[in-house]
CSV table of C-alpha atoms in Angstrom, one decimal:
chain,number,residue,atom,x,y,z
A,23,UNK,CA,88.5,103.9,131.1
A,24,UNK,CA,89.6,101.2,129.4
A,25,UNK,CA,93.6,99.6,129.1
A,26,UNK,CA,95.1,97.4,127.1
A,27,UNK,CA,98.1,95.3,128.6
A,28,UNK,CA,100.5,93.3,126.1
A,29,UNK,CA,102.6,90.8,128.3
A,30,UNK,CA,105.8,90.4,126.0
A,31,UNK,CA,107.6,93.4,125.2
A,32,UNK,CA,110.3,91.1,122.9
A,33,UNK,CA,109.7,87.5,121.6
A,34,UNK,CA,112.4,85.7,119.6
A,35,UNK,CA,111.4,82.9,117.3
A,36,UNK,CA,113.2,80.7,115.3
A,37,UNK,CA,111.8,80.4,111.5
A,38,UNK,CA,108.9,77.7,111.8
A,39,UNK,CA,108.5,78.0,115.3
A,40,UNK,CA,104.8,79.1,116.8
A,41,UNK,CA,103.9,82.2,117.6
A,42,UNK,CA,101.1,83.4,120.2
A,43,UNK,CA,101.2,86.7,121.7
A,44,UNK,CA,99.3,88.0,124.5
A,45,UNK,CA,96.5,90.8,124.7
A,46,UNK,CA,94.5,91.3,127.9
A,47,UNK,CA,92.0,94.4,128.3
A,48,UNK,CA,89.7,95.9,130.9
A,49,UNK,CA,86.7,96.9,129.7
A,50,UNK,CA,83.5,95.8,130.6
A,51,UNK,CA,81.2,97.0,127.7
A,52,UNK,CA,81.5,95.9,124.3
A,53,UNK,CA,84.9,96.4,122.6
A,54,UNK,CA,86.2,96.4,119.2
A,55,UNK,CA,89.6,94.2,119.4
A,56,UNK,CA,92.7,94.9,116.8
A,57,UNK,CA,95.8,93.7,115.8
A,58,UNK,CA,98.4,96.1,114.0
A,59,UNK,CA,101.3,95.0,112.8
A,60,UNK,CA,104.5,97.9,112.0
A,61,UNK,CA,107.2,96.6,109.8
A,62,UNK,CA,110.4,98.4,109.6
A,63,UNK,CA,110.3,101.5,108.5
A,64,UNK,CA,106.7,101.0,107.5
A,65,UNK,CA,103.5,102.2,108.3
A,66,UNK,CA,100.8,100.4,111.2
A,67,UNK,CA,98.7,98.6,109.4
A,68,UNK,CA,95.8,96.0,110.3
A,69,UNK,CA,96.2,92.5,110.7
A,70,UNK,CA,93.3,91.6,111.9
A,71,UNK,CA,89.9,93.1,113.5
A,72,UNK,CA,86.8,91.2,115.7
A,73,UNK,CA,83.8,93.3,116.1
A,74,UNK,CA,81.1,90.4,116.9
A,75,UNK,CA,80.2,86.7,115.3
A,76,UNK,CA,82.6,84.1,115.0
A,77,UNK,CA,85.3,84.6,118.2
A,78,UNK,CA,88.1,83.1,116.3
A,79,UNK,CA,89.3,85.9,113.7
A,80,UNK,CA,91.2,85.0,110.9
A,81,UNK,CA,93.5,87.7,109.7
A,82,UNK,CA,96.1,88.4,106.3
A,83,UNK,CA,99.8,86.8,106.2
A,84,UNK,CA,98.7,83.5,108.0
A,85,UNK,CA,97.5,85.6,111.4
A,86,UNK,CA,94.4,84.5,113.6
A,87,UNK,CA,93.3,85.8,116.8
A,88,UNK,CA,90.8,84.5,119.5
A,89,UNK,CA,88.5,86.9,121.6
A,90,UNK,CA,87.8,84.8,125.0
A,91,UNK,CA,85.6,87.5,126.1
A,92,UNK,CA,85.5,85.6,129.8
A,93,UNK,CA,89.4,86.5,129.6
A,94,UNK,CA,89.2,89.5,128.3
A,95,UNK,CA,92.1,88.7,126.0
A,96,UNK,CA,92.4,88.9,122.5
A,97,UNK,CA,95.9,86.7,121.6
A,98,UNK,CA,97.5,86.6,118.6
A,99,UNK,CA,98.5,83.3,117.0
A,100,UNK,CA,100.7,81.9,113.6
A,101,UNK,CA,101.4,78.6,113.2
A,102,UNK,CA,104.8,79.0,111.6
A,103,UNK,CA,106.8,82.2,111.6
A,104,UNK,CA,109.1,83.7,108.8
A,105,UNK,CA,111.5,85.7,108.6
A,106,UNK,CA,109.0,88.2,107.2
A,107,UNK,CA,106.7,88.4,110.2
A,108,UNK,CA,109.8,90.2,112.1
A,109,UNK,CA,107.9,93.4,112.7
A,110,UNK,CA,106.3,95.7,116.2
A,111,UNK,CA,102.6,94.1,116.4
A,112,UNK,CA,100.4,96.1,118.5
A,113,UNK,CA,97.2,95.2,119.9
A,114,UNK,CA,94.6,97.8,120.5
A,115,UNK,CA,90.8,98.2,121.7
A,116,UNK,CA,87.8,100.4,121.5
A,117,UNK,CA,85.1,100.3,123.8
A,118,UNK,CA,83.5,103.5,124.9
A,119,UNK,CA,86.5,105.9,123.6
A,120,UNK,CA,88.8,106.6,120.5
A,121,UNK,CA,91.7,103.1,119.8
A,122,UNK,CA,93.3,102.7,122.6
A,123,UNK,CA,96.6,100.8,122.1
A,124,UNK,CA,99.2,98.2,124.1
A,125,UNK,CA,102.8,99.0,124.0
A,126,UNK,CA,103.1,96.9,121.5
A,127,UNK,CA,105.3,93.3,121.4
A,128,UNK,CA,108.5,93.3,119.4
A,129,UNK,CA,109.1,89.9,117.0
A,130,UNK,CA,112.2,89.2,116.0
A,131,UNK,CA,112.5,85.8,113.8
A,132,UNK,CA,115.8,84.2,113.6
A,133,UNK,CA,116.6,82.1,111.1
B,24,UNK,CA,94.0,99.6,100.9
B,25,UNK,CA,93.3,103.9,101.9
B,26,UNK,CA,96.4,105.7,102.0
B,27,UNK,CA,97.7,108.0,104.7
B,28,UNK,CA,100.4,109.8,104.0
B,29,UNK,CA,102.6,112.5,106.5
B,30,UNK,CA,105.0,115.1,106.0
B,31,UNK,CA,107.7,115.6,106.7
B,32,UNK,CA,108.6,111.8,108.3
B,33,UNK,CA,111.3,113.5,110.1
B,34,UNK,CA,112.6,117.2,111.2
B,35,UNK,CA,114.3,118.9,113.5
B,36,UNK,CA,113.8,122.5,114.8
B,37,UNK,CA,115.3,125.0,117.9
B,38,UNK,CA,113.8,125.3,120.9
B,39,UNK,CA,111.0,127.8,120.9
B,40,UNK,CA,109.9,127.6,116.9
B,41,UNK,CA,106.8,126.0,115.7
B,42,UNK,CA,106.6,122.4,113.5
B,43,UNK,CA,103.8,121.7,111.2
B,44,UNK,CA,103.4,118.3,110.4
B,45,UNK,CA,100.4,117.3,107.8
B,46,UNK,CA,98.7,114.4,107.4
B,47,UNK,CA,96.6,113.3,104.2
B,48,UNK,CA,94.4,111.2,103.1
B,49,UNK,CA,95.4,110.4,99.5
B,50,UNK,CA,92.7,108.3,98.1
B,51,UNK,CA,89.1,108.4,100.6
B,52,UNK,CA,87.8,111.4,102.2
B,53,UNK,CA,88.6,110.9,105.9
B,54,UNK,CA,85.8,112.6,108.1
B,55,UNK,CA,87.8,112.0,111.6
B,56,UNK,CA,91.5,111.8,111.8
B,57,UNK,CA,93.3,111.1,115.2
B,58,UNK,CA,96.9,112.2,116.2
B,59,UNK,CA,98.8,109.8,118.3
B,60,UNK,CA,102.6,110.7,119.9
B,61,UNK,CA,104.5,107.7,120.7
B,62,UNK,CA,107.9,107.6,123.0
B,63,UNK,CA,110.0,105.2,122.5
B,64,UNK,CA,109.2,101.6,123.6
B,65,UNK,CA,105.8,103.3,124.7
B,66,UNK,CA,102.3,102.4,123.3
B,67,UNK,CA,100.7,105.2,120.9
B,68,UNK,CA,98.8,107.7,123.4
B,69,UNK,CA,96.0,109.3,121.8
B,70,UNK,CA,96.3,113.3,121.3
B,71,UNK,CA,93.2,114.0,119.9
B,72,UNK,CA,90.4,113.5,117.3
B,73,UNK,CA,89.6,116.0,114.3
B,74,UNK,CA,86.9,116.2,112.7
B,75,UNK,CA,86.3,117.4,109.5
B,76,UNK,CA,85.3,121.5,109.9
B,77,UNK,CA,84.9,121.3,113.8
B,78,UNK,CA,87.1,121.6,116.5
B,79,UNK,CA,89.4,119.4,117.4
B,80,UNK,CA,88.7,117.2,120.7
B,81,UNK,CA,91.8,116.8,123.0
B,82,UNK,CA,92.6,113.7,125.7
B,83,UNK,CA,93.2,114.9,129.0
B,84,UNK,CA,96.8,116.1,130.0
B,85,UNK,CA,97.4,117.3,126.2
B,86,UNK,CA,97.7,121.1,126.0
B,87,UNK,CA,95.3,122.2,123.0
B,88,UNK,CA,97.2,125.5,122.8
B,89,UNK,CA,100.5,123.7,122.3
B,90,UNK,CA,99.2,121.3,120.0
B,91,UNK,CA,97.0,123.6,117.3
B,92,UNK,CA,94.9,121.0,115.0
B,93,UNK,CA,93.1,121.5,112.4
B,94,UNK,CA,91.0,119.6,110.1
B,95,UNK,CA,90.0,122.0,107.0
B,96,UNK,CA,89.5,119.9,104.5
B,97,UNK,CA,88.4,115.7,104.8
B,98,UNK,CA,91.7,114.9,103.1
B,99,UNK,CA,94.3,117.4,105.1
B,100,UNK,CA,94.6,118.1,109.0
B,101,UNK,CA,97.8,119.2,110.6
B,102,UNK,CA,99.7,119.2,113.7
B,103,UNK,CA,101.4,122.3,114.8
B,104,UNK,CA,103.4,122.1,117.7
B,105,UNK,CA,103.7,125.5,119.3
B,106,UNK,CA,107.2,127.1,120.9
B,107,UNK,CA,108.8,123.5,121.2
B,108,UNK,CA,110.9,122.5,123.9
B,109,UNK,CA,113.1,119.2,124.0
B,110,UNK,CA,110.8,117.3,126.1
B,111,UNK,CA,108.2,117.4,122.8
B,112,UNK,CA,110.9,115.4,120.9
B,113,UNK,CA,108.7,111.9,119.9
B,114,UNK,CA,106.9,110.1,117.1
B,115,UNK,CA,103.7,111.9,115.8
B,116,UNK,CA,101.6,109.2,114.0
B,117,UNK,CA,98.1,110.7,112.7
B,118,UNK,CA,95.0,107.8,111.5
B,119,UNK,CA,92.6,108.3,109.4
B,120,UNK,CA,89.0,107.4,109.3
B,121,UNK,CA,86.6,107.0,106.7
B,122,UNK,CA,84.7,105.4,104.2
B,123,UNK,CA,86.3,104.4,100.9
B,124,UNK,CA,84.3,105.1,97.5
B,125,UNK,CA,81.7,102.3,97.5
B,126,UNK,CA,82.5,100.9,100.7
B,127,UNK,CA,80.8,101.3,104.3
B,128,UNK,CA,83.1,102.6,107.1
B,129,UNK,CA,84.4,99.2,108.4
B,130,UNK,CA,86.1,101.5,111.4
B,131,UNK,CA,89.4,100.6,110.7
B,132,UNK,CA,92.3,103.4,111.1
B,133,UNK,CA,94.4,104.3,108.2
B,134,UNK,CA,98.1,105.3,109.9
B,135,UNK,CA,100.3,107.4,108.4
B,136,UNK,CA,104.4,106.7,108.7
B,137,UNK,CA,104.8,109.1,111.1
B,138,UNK,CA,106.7,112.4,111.8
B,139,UNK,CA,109.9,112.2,114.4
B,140,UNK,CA,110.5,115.3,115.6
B,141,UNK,CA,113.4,116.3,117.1
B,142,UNK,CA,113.7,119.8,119.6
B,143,UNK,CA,117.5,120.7,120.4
């Protein structure tokens, strides 16, 4: 079955600062890799998708993501953070079953 | 973007009632929804997956006679959590998938905002 392990349950950021967060999965077939992002007291909505091609996605809001599929790990990068980006993101994968999701990484961006 | 939309985003009930919680696709017909419960600073677990006029398909561990679903229309399927005790208290979150008017099914879930429910 397949698992998907986020490594930072919090990350605090000041405005500006880089942001990469980590997405690791065991699967060994093919996988669809997401990114979801929650924003308070909104819905989940995607950020970004790979499903073949180019390894390095490119996503909305400034978001890119790299599938090292050696790693298994699908991270989530932004050059500069705002205050905006403050939000749950959650990775999530789909090999041979329905999405399965991380526990997702809570950003909180300081100014 | 497709639009999911649940109701009611919150409600609280006794011990022992039944909750219906519906989920909607409000602009694309959505031929599989899913139903996810999250605890709190838990991932989303998977319930199970409706499809449109069949029955629904439940992960392991989730009682299918405590969670009815159904899926009777490809814009409406609803949660109904059976005799509820505390311990079903969580955040039901239901996705939608489907292709939009013109466009090919890209796989991406739709997510709804989510139902908290609340047993005392």
């Amino acid at each position: 079955a397949q698992s998907v392990s986020q490594h930072n349950h919090h990350v605090i950021l000041s405005e500006a600062a880089s942001l990469e967060l980590g997405c690791n999965y065991s699967y060994g077939g093919t996988v669809n890799l997401f990114w979801y992002v929650q924003y308070p007291g909104q819905h989940l909505q995607l950020l970004l998708k790979y499903f073949s091609g180019d390894p390095l996605v490119k996503g909305i809001k400034g978001f890119e993501a790299e599938f090292i599929k050696s790693k298994f790990s699908f991270n989530l990068r932004k050059p500069s953070v705002q205050w905006s980006d403050t939000a749950e993101y959650f990775c999530a994968v789909r090999g041979n079953t329905p999405l399965v999701f991380g526990k997702g990484t809570r950003l909180s961006v300081i100014a | 973007g497709a639009v999911v939309s649940q109701h009611p985003s919150w409600v609280i009930c006794k011990s022992g009632t039944s909750v219906k919680i519906e989920c909607r696709s409000l602009d694309f017909q959505a031929t599989t929804m899913f139903w996810y419960r999250q605890f709190p600073k838990q991932s989303l677990m998977l319930m199970a997956t409706s499809n449109e006029g069949s029955k629904a398909t439940y992960e392991q561990g989730v009682e299918k006679d405590k969670f009815l679903i159904n899926h009777a229309s490809l814009t409406l399927s609803t949660l109904t959590v059976t005799s509820a005790h505390p311990e079903d208290s969580s955040f039901y979150i239901c996705s939608a998938r489907g292709g939009l008017a013109g466009r090919a099914n890209t796989g991406e879930l739709f997510f709804g905002e989510g139902s908290r429910l609340t047993v005392l």
